[in-house]
Coordinates of C-alpha atoms and ligand atoms in Angstrom, one line a residue:
M1 CA 0.0 0.0 0.0
C2 CA 1.2 3.6 -0.6
G3 CA 3.9 4.9 1.7
I4 CA 4.6 8.5 2.7
V5 CA 7.8 10.0 4.0
G6 CA 8.4 13.7 4.7
Y7 CA 11.4 15.5 6.2
V8 CA 12.2 19.1 7.4
G9 CA 15.7 19.7 8.9
D10 CA 19.3 20.4 8.1
G11 CA 20.1 17.2 6.3
N12 CA 19.9 16.2 2.7
A13 CA 16.2 15.7 2.2
R14 CA 16.6 13.6 -1.0
D15 CA 18.8 11.0 0.7
I16 CA 16.7 10.8 3.9
I17 CA 13.4 10.6 2.1
I18 CA 14.6 7.9 -0.3
D19 CA 16.0 5.9 2.6
G20 CA 12.7 6.2 4.4
L21 CA 10.8 5.1 1.3
K22 CA 13.0 2.0 1.0
R23 CA 12.0 1.0 4.6
L24 CA 8.4 1.2 3.5
E25 CA 8.9 -1.1 0.5
Y26 CA 7.4 -4.0 2.4
R27 CA 4.0 -2.2 2.0
G28 CA 4.1 -3.0 -1.7
Y29 CA 4.2 -0.3 -4.5
D30 CA 4.5 0.1 -8.2
S31 CA 6.1 3.6 -8.5
A32 CA 8.0 6.1 -6.4
G33 CA 8.5 9.8 -6.4
I34 CA 9.9 12.8 -4.5
A35 CA 9.2 16.5 -4.2
L36 CA 12.0 18.9 -2.9
H37 CA 12.2 22.5 -2.1
E38 CA 15.0 23.8 -4.3
A39 CA 16.1 27.4 -4.9
A40 CA 14.2 27.5 -8.2
G41 CA 10.9 26.2 -6.5
L42 CA 9.4 22.7 -6.1
V43 CA 11.3 20.0 -8.0
V44 CA 9.4 16.7 -8.6
R45 CA 11.0 13.5 -9.8
K46 CA 9.1 10.2 -10.2
Q47 CA 9.6 6.8 -11.8
K48 CA 7.5 3.7 -12.4
G49 CA 8.8 0.5 -10.8
K50 CA 11.3 0.2 -8.0
I51 CA 12.8 3.0 -5.9
K52 CA 16.1 2.1 -7.5
N53 CA 14.7 3.4 -10.8
L54 CA 14.0 6.7 -9.1
E55 CA 17.4 6.8 -7.5
D56 CA 19.1 5.9 -10.8
S57 CA 17.2 8.6 -12.7
I58 CA 18.3 11.4 -10.4
A59 CA 21.8 10.1 -9.7
G60 CA 23.4 12.8 -11.9
E61 CA 21.5 15.7 -10.4
T62 CA 22.5 17.8 -7.4
F63 CA 19.9 18.7 -4.8
T64 CA 20.5 20.9 -1.9
S65 CA 17.1 20.8 -0.3
S66 CA 16.6 20.0 3.3
V67 CA 12.8 19.9 3.0
G68 CA 10.7 17.5 1.0
I69 CA 8.1 14.7 0.7
G70 CA 8.3 11.3 -0.9
H71 CA 5.9 8.5 -1.9
T72 CA 5.7 4.9 -2.9
R73 CA 2.4 4.3 -4.9
W74 CA 0.3 1.3 -5.1
A75 CA -2.1 2.0 -8.0
T76 CA -5.8 2.6 -7.2
H77 CA -6.9 5.3 -9.6
G78 CA -5.1 5.1 -12.9
A79 CA -2.5 2.6 -14.1
P80 CA 1.0 2.4 -12.6
S81 CA 2.9 5.1 -14.6
E82 CA 5.2 8.0 -14.2
T83 CA 2.4 10.5 -14.8
N84 CA 0.1 8.9 -12.2
S85 CA 2.9 8.6 -9.6
H86 CA 3.1 10.9 -6.7
P87 CA 3.9 13.7 -5.7
H88 CA 1.3 15.6 -7.7
L89 CA 1.5 19.3 -8.3
S90 CA -1.2 22.0 -8.5
E91 CA -1.5 23.8 -11.8
S92 CA 0.7 26.6 -10.6
G93 CA 3.4 24.1 -9.6
K94 CA 3.5 25.6 -6.2
I95 CA 1.8 22.9 -4.2
A96 CA 3.0 19.3 -4.0
V97 CA 1.0 16.4 -2.5
V98 CA 1.6 12.8 -1.6
H99 CA -1.3 10.7 -0.6
N100 CA -2.2 7.3 0.7
G101 CA -5.8 6.1 0.4
I102 CA -8.8 7.0 -1.8
I103 CA -10.7 10.2 -2.3
E104 CA -14.2 8.9 -2.9
N105 CA -15.7 12.1 -4.3
Y106 CA -12.8 12.9 -6.5
V107 CA -14.8 12.8 -9.8
K108 CA -17.2 15.4 -8.4
L109 CA -14.3 17.6 -7.2
K110 CA -12.5 17.2 -10.5
E111 CA -15.5 18.3 -12.5
K112 CA -16.0 21.3 -10.2
L113 CA -12.3 22.3 -10.6
Q114 CA -12.5 21.9 -14.4
K115 CA -15.8 23.5 -15.0
E116 CA -15.8 26.3 -12.5
H117 CA -12.1 27.1 -12.3
G118 CA -10.8 25.9 -15.7
V119 CA -8.2 23.7 -14.0
K120 CA -6.3 21.4 -16.4
F121 CA -5.4 17.9 -15.1
K122 CA -2.3 15.9 -16.1
S123 CA -3.1 12.5 -14.5
E124 CA -6.0 10.2 -13.9
T125 CA -5.5 10.1 -10.1
D126 CA -7.6 11.2 -7.3
T127 CA -4.5 12.7 -5.7
E128 CA -4.0 15.4 -8.3
V129 CA -7.5 16.6 -7.3
I130 CA -6.1 17.2 -3.8
A131 CA -3.2 19.2 -5.1
Q132 CA -5.4 21.3 -7.4
L133 CA -7.9 21.9 -4.6
I134 CA -5.3 23.0 -2.2
G135 CA -3.8 25.1 -5.0
L136 CA -7.2 26.8 -5.5
Y137 CA -7.5 27.7 -1.8
Y138 CA -3.8 28.7 -1.3
K139 CA -3.4 32.4 -0.5
G140 CA -0.1 32.2 1.3
D141 CA -1.1 30.0 4.3
L142 CA -0.7 26.3 3.6
M143 CA -2.5 25.2 6.8
D144 CA -5.5 27.2 5.9
A145 CA -5.6 25.9 2.3
V146 CA -5.3 22.3 3.5
Y147 CA -8.1 22.7 6.0
K148 CA -10.4 24.2 3.3
A149 CA -9.5 21.5 0.8
T150 CA -9.9 18.5 3.2
A151 CA -13.3 19.9 4.3
E152 CA -14.5 19.0 0.8
M153 CA -12.7 15.6 0.5
E154 CA -14.5 12.4 1.3
G155 CA -12.8 9.0 1.8
A156 CA -10.0 7.4 3.8
Y157 CA -6.6 9.0 3.4
A158 CA -3.4 10.5 4.7
I159 CA -1.7 13.3 2.9
G160 CA 1.6 15.2 3.1
V161 CA 1.8 18.7 1.5
I162 CA 4.4 21.3 0.8
A163 CA 4.1 24.8 -0.7
A164 CA 6.8 26.5 -2.8
D165 CA 6.2 29.8 -0.9
E166 CA 6.6 28.3 2.5
P167 CA 9.8 26.4 2.2
D168 CA 10.2 25.6 6.0
K169 CA 7.2 23.4 6.6
I170 CA 5.2 20.3 5.8
V171 CA 1.5 20.0 6.5
A172 CA -0.1 16.5 6.8
V173 CA -3.5 15.2 7.5
R174 CA -4.8 11.8 8.7
R175 CA -8.3 10.5 8.0
D176 CA -8.5 6.7 8.3
A177 CA -5.1 6.0 6.9
P178 CA -1.9 5.6 8.9
L179 CA 0.3 8.7 9.7
I180 CA 3.0 9.3 12.3
V181 CA 5.3 12.1 13.1
G182 CA 9.0 11.5 14.0
L183 CA 10.5 13.9 16.4
G184 CA 14.2 14.6 15.9
T185 CA 16.8 17.3 17.0
H186 CA 16.5 20.2 14.6
C187 CA 14.5 18.0 12.3
N188 CA 11.1 16.4 12.1
F189 CA 9.4 13.8 9.9
I190 CA 6.1 12.5 8.7
A191 CA 5.7 8.8 7.6
S192 CA 3.1 6.1 7.1
D193 CA 4.8 3.7 9.4
I194 CA 7.5 3.6 12.1
P195 CA 10.2 1.5 10.2
A196 CA 10.6 4.4 7.7
L197 CA 12.1 6.6 10.5
L198 CA 13.8 4.2 12.9
K199 CA 17.2 5.0 11.5
Y200 CA 16.7 8.7 12.5
V201 CA 14.3 8.9 15.4
R202 CA 12.6 6.9 18.2
Q203 CA 10.3 9.6 19.6
I204 CA 7.0 9.4 17.7
Y205 CA 3.6 11.1 17.7
L206 CA 0.8 8.7 16.7
I207 CA -1.6 10.9 14.8
E208 CA -5.3 10.4 15.3
N209 CA -8.1 10.6 12.7
N210 CA -9.1 14.0 11.5
E211 CA -5.9 15.6 12.8
T212 CA -3.8 18.0 10.9
V213 CA 0.0 18.2 11.5
L214 CA 2.4 21.1 10.9
I215 CA 6.1 20.3 11.1
T216 CA 9.0 22.6 10.8
K217 CA 12.6 22.0 11.7
E218 CA 12.1 23.0 15.3
A219 CA 8.5 22.1 16.0
A220 CA 5.8 19.5 15.4
K221 CA 2.3 20.6 16.2
I222 CA -1.0 18.7 16.0
F223 CA -4.4 20.3 15.4
D224 CA -7.9 18.9 15.6
S225 CA -10.7 19.5 13.0
D226 CA -11.5 22.8 14.7
R227 CA -7.9 24.0 14.2
K228 CA -7.3 23.8 17.9
E229 CA -3.8 22.6 18.9
V230 CA -3.9 19.2 20.7
K231 CA -1.3 17.7 23.0
R232 CA 0.0 14.2 22.4
D233 CA 2.1 12.0 24.5
V234 CA 5.4 11.0 22.9
F235 CA 5.5 7.3 22.0
H236 CA 9.0 5.9 22.4
V237 CA 9.9 3.0 20.0
T238 CA 11.9 0.4 21.8
W239 CA 12.5 -2.1 19.0
D240 CA 15.8 -2.0 17.3
A241 CA 16.2 -0.7 13.7
D242 CA 18.2 -3.9 13.0
A243 CA 15.0 -5.9 13.7
A244 CA 13.7 -4.4 10.5
E245 CA 16.7 -5.5 8.5
K246 CA 17.5 -9.0 7.0
E247 CA 20.3 -9.9 9.4
G248 CA 22.1 -12.1 6.9
Y249 CA 19.0 -14.0 5.6
D250 CA 18.4 -13.9 1.8
H251 CA 14.9 -12.7 2.4
F252 CA 12.8 -11.1 5.1
M253 CA 10.4 -14.0 4.9
L254 CA 13.1 -16.5 5.8
K255 CA 14.3 -14.3 8.6
E256 CA 10.8 -14.0 9.9
I257 CA 10.2 -17.8 9.7
H258 CA 13.3 -18.2 11.9
E259 CA 12.1 -15.6 14.4
Q260 CA 9.1 -17.7 15.3
P261 CA 10.6 -19.5 18.3
K262 CA 11.3 -16.0 19.8
G263 CA 8.0 -14.4 18.8
V264 CA 5.9 -17.3 20.0
G265 CA 7.9 -17.5 23.2
E266 CA 7.6 -13.8 23.9
T267 CA 3.9 -13.7 23.1
L268 CA 3.4 -16.4 25.8
N269 CA 6.0 -15.5 28.4
R270 CA 5.0 -11.8 28.7
R271 CA 1.5 -12.9 29.7
L272 CA 2.4 -15.5 32.4
D273 CA 2.6 -14.7 36.1
D274 CA 5.0 -16.5 38.3
D275 CA 2.2 -18.9 39.4
G276 CA 1.5 -19.9 35.8
S277 CA -1.7 -17.9 35.6
I278 CA -2.4 -15.7 32.5
K279 CA -2.2 -11.9 33.0
L280 CA -3.7 -10.0 30.1
D281 CA -2.6 -6.4 30.5
G282 CA -4.5 -5.0 27.6
I283 CA -7.8 -6.7 28.5
T284 CA -10.1 -4.9 31.0
I285 CA -13.2 -7.0 30.5
S286 CA -14.6 -8.1 33.9
K287 CA -15.7 -11.5 34.9
E288 CA -19.3 -10.3 34.8
E289 CA -19.0 -8.9 31.3
L290 CA -17.4 -12.0 30.1
E291 CA -20.2 -14.2 31.6
K292 CA -22.7 -12.2 29.5
I293 CA -20.9 -13.0 26.2
N294 CA -22.9 -15.6 24.4
K295 CA -21.3 -15.4 20.9
I296 CA -17.9 -14.5 19.5
Y297 CA -17.1 -13.3 16.0
I298 CA -13.5 -13.6 14.9
V299 CA -13.1 -11.4 11.8
A300 CA -10.0 -10.8 9.7
C301 CA -8.5 -11.1 6.2
G302 CA -6.0 -13.5 4.6
T303 CA -3.5 -15.1 7.0
A304 CA -5.1 -13.4 10.0
Y305 CA -8.4 -15.0 9.1
H306 CA -6.6 -18.4 9.0
A307 CA -5.3 -17.7 12.5
G308 CA -8.9 -17.0 13.5
L309 CA -9.9 -20.5 12.3
V310 CA -7.6 -21.9 14.9
G311 CA -8.9 -19.4 17.4
K312 CA -12.4 -20.7 17.0
Y313 CA -11.2 -24.2 17.7
A314 CA -9.4 -23.1 20.9
I315 CA -12.2 -20.9 22.3
E316 CA -14.9 -23.4 21.6
K317 CA -12.8 -26.3 23.1
F318 CA -11.6 -24.5 26.2
A319 CA -14.1 -21.7 27.0
K320 CA -17.2 -23.3 25.5
I321 CA -18.5 -20.2 23.7
P322 CA -19.8 -20.5 20.2
V323 CA -17.5 -18.8 17.7
E324 CA -18.1 -17.7 14.1
V325 CA -15.1 -16.9 12.0
D326 CA -15.8 -14.5 9.1
I327 CA -13.9 -12.8 6.3
A328 CA -13.9 -9.0 7.0
S329 CA -15.0 -8.0 3.6
E330 CA -18.0 -10.3 3.9
F331 CA -18.9 -9.5 7.5
R332 CA -19.1 -5.8 6.9
Y333 CA -21.7 -6.1 4.2
R334 CA -23.9 -9.0 5.4
D335 CA -25.8 -7.4 8.3
P336 CA -24.6 -10.0 10.8
F337 CA -26.5 -10.6 14.1
V338 CA -24.5 -8.7 16.7
D339 CA -25.7 -7.2 20.0
E340 CA -24.2 -6.2 23.4
N341 CA -23.7 -9.8 24.3
T342 CA -21.4 -10.4 21.3
M343 CA -17.7 -10.2 21.5
F344 CA -16.0 -9.2 18.2
I345 CA -12.3 -10.2 17.8
A346 CA -10.5 -8.4 15.1
V347 CA -7.2 -10.0 14.0
S348 CA -4.6 -8.0 12.1
Q349 CA -0.9 -7.9 11.8
S350 CA -0.8 -4.3 10.5
G351 CA -3.8 -3.1 12.4
E352 CA -4.6 -1.0 9.3
T353 CA -6.4 -3.4 7.0
L354 CA -9.4 -1.4 5.9
D355 CA -11.9 -4.3 5.6
T356 CA -11.1 -5.5 9.1
L357 CA -11.3 -1.9 10.4
E358 CA -14.7 -1.3 8.8
A359 CA -16.0 -4.7 10.1
L360 CA -14.8 -3.7 13.6
R361 CA -16.7 -0.4 13.3
E362 CA -19.8 -2.1 12.1
A363 CA -19.7 -4.5 15.1
K364 CA -19.1 -1.5 17.5
R365 CA -22.1 0.4 16.1
K366 CA -24.2 -2.7 16.9
G367 CA -22.9 -2.8 20.5
A368 CA -20.3 -5.6 20.5
R369 CA -17.4 -5.6 22.8
I370 CA -14.3 -5.2 20.7
L371 CA -11.1 -7.1 21.3
S372 CA -8.3 -7.0 18.9
V373 CA -5.2 -9.2 18.3
V374 CA -2.8 -6.9 16.6
N375 CA 1.0 -6.7 15.9
V376 CA 1.6 -3.0 15.2
V377 CA 1.4 -1.0 18.4
G378 CA -0.7 2.1 18.2
S379 CA -2.3 1.0 14.9
T380 CA -5.9 2.1 14.0
V381 CA -7.4 -1.3 14.8
A382 CA -5.7 -1.3 18.2
R383 CA -6.8 2.3 19.0
E384 CA -10.5 1.6 18.1
S385 CA -10.8 -1.5 20.2
D386 CA -12.0 -1.8 23.8
D387 CA -9.3 -4.3 24.6
V388 CA -6.1 -5.0 22.7
F389 CA -4.0 -8.1 22.8
Y390 CA -0.6 -7.5 21.2
T391 CA 1.3 -10.2 19.4
W392 CA 5.0 -9.9 20.2
A393 CA 6.2 -10.9 16.7
G394 CA 8.2 -7.7 16.1
P395 CA 8.0 -5.9 12.7
E396 CA 6.9 -8.2 9.9
I397 CA 8.3 -6.9 6.6
A398 CA 7.8 -9.7 4.1
V399 CA 4.4 -9.5 2.4
A400 CA 3.8 -13.1 3.2
S401 CA 2.8 -13.3 6.8
T402 CA 4.6 -16.0 8.9
K403 CA 5.5 -15.0 12.4
A404 CA 2.4 -12.8 12.8
Y405 CA 0.3 -16.0 12.1
T406 CA 1.9 -18.2 14.8
T407 CA 1.9 -15.4 17.4
Q408 CA -1.7 -14.7 16.6
I409 CA -2.5 -18.4 17.3
M410 CA -0.6 -18.2 20.6
C411 CA -2.8 -15.2 21.5
F412 CA -5.9 -17.2 20.8
Y413 CA -4.7 -20.0 23.1
L414 CA -4.1 -17.5 25.8
I415 CA -7.4 -15.7 25.3
A416 CA -9.2 -19.1 25.2
L417 CA -7.5 -20.4 28.4
Y418 CA -8.1 -17.0 30.1
M419 CA -11.8 -17.1 29.3
A420 CA -12.0 -20.7 30.3
T421 CA -10.6 -20.1 33.8
K422 CA -12.8 -17.0 34.3
R423 CA -15.9 -19.0 33.2
G424 CA -14.9 -22.2 35.0
T425 CA -15.0 -24.3 31.9
I426 CA -11.6 -26.0 32.3
T427 CA -10.2 -28.2 35.0
A428 CA -6.9 -27.3 36.7
D429 CA -5.3 -30.5 35.3
Y430 CA -6.3 -29.8 31.7
Y431 CA -5.2 -26.1 32.0
N432 CA -1.8 -27.2 33.3
Q433 CA -1.4 -29.8 30.6
I434 CA -2.1 -27.3 27.8
M435 CA 0.0 -24.6 29.5
G436 CA 2.9 -27.1 29.5
E437 CA 2.3 -27.8 25.8
L438 CA 2.4 -24.1 25.0
K439 CA 5.6 -23.5 26.9
A440 CA 7.3 -26.3 25.0
L441 CA 6.3 -24.9 21.6
P442 CA 9.3 -22.5 21.0
E443 CA 11.8 -25.3 21.4
K444 CA 9.7 -27.6 19.1
I445 CA 9.5 -24.9 16.4
Q446 CA 13.3 -24.6 16.6
R447 CA 13.6 -28.4 16.1
I448 CA 11.5 -28.1 12.9
L449 CA 13.7 -25.2 11.7
D450 CA 16.7 -27.3 12.3
N451 CA 15.2 -29.7 9.8
E452 CA 15.0 -27.0 7.1
K453 CA 17.4 -28.8 4.8
Q454 CA 15.0 -31.8 4.3
I455 CA 12.2 -29.4 3.4
E456 CA 14.4 -27.5 1.1
E457 CA 15.3 -30.7 -0.7
L458 CA 11.6 -31.6 -1.1
A459 CA 10.9 -28.2 -2.5
K460 CA 13.8 -28.7 -4.9
K461 CA 12.2 -31.9 -6.1
Q462 CA 8.8 -30.4 -6.6
Y463 CA 9.3 -26.7 -7.4
K464 CA 8.3 -27.1 -11.1
L465 CA 4.8 -28.3 -10.1
S466 CA 1.9 -26.5 -11.8
S467 CA -0.8 -27.1 -9.1
I468 CA -1.0 -28.5 -5.6
F469 CA -3.7 -29.6 -3.1
Y470 CA -3.4 -29.2 0.6
I471 CA -5.7 -31.5 2.7
G472 CA -6.2 -32.1 6.4
R473 CA -8.8 -32.8 9.0
G474 CA -9.8 -31.1 12.3
A475 CA -7.2 -28.5 13.4
D476 CA -5.2 -29.3 10.3
V477 CA -7.9 -27.8 7.9
G478 CA -7.2 -24.2 8.8
V479 CA -3.5 -24.8 8.5
A480 CA -4.0 -26.4 5.1
Y481 CA -5.6 -23.1 4.0
E482 CA -2.7 -21.1 5.3
G483 CA -0.1 -23.4 3.7
S484 CA -1.9 -23.1 0.4
L485 CA -2.1 -19.3 0.6
K486 CA 1.6 -19.1 1.5
L487 CA 2.6 -21.1 -1.5
K488 CA 0.3 -19.3 -4.0
E489 CA 1.1 -15.8 -3.0
I490 CA 4.9 -16.1 -3.3
S491 CA 5.3 -18.8 -6.0
Y492 CA 2.2 -18.0 -8.2
I493 CA 1.4 -21.7 -8.3
N494 CA -2.3 -22.6 -8.5
S495 CA -2.9 -24.1 -5.0
F496 CA -6.1 -25.3 -3.4
A497 CA -6.9 -26.4 0.2
I498 CA -9.8 -28.6 1.3
A499 CA -10.9 -30.6 4.2
A500 CA -9.8 -34.1 3.4
G501 CA -13.3 -35.6 4.0
E502 CA -14.7 -33.2 1.3
L503 CA -12.4 -34.5 -1.4
K504 CA -14.8 -37.3 -2.4
H505 CA -17.6 -34.7 -2.9
G506 CA -16.1 -33.3 -6.1
T507 CA -12.5 -32.2 -5.9
I508 CA -11.1 -35.7 -6.2
A509 CA -12.0 -35.5 -9.9
L510 CA -9.0 -33.3 -10.3
I511 CA -6.5 -35.8 -8.9
E512 CA -4.6 -37.5 -11.6
D513 CA -1.2 -39.0 -12.3
G514 CA 1.5 -36.8 -10.8
T515 CA -0.8 -34.4 -9.0
V516 CA 0.9 -33.1 -5.9
V517 CA -1.0 -33.4 -2.6
F518 CA 0.3 -32.1 0.7
A519 CA -1.5 -34.2 3.3
L520 CA -1.5 -32.9 6.9
A521 CA -2.1 -35.8 9.3
T522 CA -1.1 -34.4 12.7
Q523 CA -4.4 -35.1 14.6
D524 CA -4.1 -38.3 16.6
R525 CA -7.9 -39.0 16.7
L526 CA -8.2 -38.5 12.9
Y527 CA -4.9 -40.1 11.9
D528 CA -6.4 -43.3 10.4
K529 CA -9.0 -41.3 8.5
M530 CA -6.2 -39.2 7.0
L531 CA -4.3 -42.4 6.0
S532 CA -7.4 -43.4 4.1
N533 CA -7.6 -40.1 2.3
I534 CA -3.9 -40.4 1.4
Q535 CA -4.7 -43.9 -0.1
E536 CA -7.6 -42.4 -2.0
V537 CA -5.4 -39.9 -3.8
R538 CA -2.4 -42.2 -4.2
A539 CA -4.7 -44.7 -5.9
R540 CA -5.4 -42.0 -8.5
G541 CA -1.7 -41.4 -9.1
A542 CA -1.0 -38.5 -6.7
Y543 CA 2.4 -37.7 -5.3
V544 CA 1.7 -37.3 -1.6
L545 CA 3.8 -35.2 0.7
G546 CA 2.7 -36.3 4.2
L547 CA 3.1 -34.4 7.4
A548 CA 2.7 -36.1 10.8
K549 CA 3.9 -36.3 14.4
E550 CA 7.2 -38.1 14.7
N551 CA 5.8 -41.2 16.5
N552 CA 3.2 -41.8 13.8
K553 CA 5.4 -43.7 11.4
E554 CA 2.6 -45.6 9.6
I555 CA 2.3 -42.7 7.2
E556 CA 5.7 -43.6 5.7
K557 CA 4.0 -46.6 4.1
Q558 CA 1.3 -44.5 2.5
A559 CA 2.8 -41.2 1.5
S560 CA 5.5 -40.6 -1.1
D561 CA 7.6 -38.5 1.2
V562 CA 7.0 -37.5 4.8
I563 CA 8.0 -34.5 7.0
F564 CA 7.7 -35.2 10.8
I565 CA 7.0 -32.6 13.5
P566 CA 7.7 -33.1 17.2
E567 CA 5.1 -34.9 19.4
C568 CA 2.6 -32.5 21.0
A569 CA -1.1 -32.5 22.0
D570 CA -3.6 -32.2 19.1
E571 CA -4.9 -28.9 20.5
V572 CA -1.6 -27.0 19.9
T573 CA -0.4 -28.6 16.6
P574 CA -1.2 -25.7 14.3
I575 CA 1.7 -23.6 15.4
L576 CA 4.1 -26.5 14.6
T577 CA 2.3 -27.8 11.5
V578 CA 2.5 -24.5 9.6
I579 CA 6.3 -24.2 9.9
P580 CA 7.2 -26.8 7.3
L581 CA 4.5 -25.4 5.0
Q582 CA 6.1 -21.9 5.3
I583 CA 9.5 -23.3 4.6
F584 CA 8.3 -25.4 1.6
A585 CA 6.5 -22.3 0.1
Y586 CA 9.6 -20.2 0.6
Y587 CA 12.0 -22.7 -1.1
V588 CA 9.6 -23.5 -4.0
A589 CA 9.4 -19.7 -4.7
K590 CA 13.1 -19.3 -4.3
F591 CA 13.8 -22.1 -6.8
R592 CA 11.4 -20.5 -9.2
G593 CA 13.2 -17.2 -8.9
C594 CA 10.3 -15.3 -7.5
D595 CA 10.4 -11.9 -5.8
I596 CA 9.7 -13.5 -2.4
D597 CA 9.4 -10.5 -0.1
K598 CA 7.4 -8.4 -2.6
P599 CA 5.2 -10.7 -4.7
K600 CA 3.5 -9.2 -7.7
N601 CA 0.1 -7.6 -7.2
L602 CA 0.3 -7.8 -3.4
A603 CA 0.8 -5.2 -0.7
K604 CA 1.8 -5.7 2.9
S605 CA -0.9 -3.5 4.3
V606 CA -4.2 -3.3 2.4
T607 CA -5.7 0.0 3.4
V608 CA -8.2 0.2 0.6
E609 CA -11.3 -1.9 -0.1
Ligands
M6R1 O1 -2.3 -6.8 8.3 P1 -3.3 -7.8 8.3 O2 -3.0 -9.0 9.2 O3 -4.7 -7.3 8.6 O4 -3.4 -8.3 6.8 C1 -4.3 -9.3 6.4 C2 -4.0 -9.9 5.1 O5 -3.9 -8.9 4.1 C3 -2.6 -10.7 5.2 O6 -2.7 -11.6 6.2 C4 -2.3 -11.3 3.8 O7 -3.2 -12.3 3.5 C5 -0.9 -11.8 3.8 N1 -0.2 -11.4 2.6 C6 -0.8 -13.3 3.8 O8 0.6 -13.7 3.8

């Protein structure tokens, strides 16, 4: 999704902004651009494709500016092209704008600007409308012009604006799209996300909806929609800038796969009291309120939705509350039955996914108690929730989500056990058994990672495949969906996941000689049934890659190849089962020469519908 970086200070604005944009590459983009205050006025440079293209195109130019704005664009209105890239200028060339989000009434505004003011447009974008509108209202006071323009703009967006006649400032606005301010010494920044600024600052203002920001070299001020200045606490970022780098791994995805023992361990250990009970700092719901809850919705998108499928399994099993898991883009439009006895759990790595956010707002309007499971601290989903349960995954840069998924699942186990103890639906023995299983998970994940070579070899053997099926039963079904999504998004292989028992109701027609089937058989009570499903597809010529717990050796007789995971209780297998699937997807994509961390057509944070 689009990324914004702005800088005012004494340094070289070009270098600092381009560096910041590179740190936002994980959000996904198709073009990049920069606007700088130079002696001759505003200078705009932009290029289609990677930031490197922009860098190369301006390598021979000298820029002295210490004020500017930059942008990575993910096309929404108008194809990816140099013309449609940001920054966009007003007709006079005196206002430059970068923008993340969508202006819903841009057609109406554009017509008004064209018909009533004779404005000529250069691009097909909604962003140029913003620049022209601000240009129309600009009479020497950028803040005033921005206020007047944004009063007419509808939609979800964040913008950064500079004016040629006020070379010492940047004005920015947040309305339903992420925006932060970085506070430096004799310099200040705006950005879409914290990693863009970590190299320079650790003191951050998290900007709220409908706030306007004015930054100069010496000051950063926030104003509300009535133009009144508001005070904001400084948020200090503790995570290391290095955490956002690759640390020697070929790709962020592989690095993040390897960070799972730590992330899963931290997500658990930070919530355990010395006596083994669960303390949930971000959750204020009382025992009485919890007792009233008679239904839970878990709502999310993509991988986070898959984590929700495991969450349903855990909450229903331990806390005995009915759970429905829904895709956010469906939930928000289907008028679901929600009331004050409903708990709504939003799951999101970024905390900025628009569909999840809108589903959350819909549930809130209907009176639900909102709990969110989020990775990015201070993100919009977190801020709009009654209770927040943070995953301790650290920054996830690769578009393909890995450590966010396993830490989200750990959160669900803790939430389920916490609810179960409050509601009295779990015995002390069972609680202690599951807690022991959870504590052992980081070390077991590490053992699977130590077996990476075997999985890499299997990927090498199969990477030319043209389609693949993932099958499983019970807790393995949700993991099959996740394994399938992981493979397709980074390797572009046609991949399909299905409950193994459903095969015979249609999909088995597609199994033929050489079809690859990844069969997940980790559930003890369903193991024999999975062996039968494996036989079914083998009989039709499939190559079966089996996955089972290490004591269940029978599968070696049925499957073509087998990956074993450490022994554990059926309830907690998903966190282990997914690890070989992530590694397999990674190496298949690597052998196929794919752009693993930034797959085509995808963005890390999807802040549009
Ligand atoms: O930031 P979120 O967790 O809300 O993102 C949701 C999905 O867009 C995300 O999980 C997506 O499916 C990933 N690319 C999958 O790897």
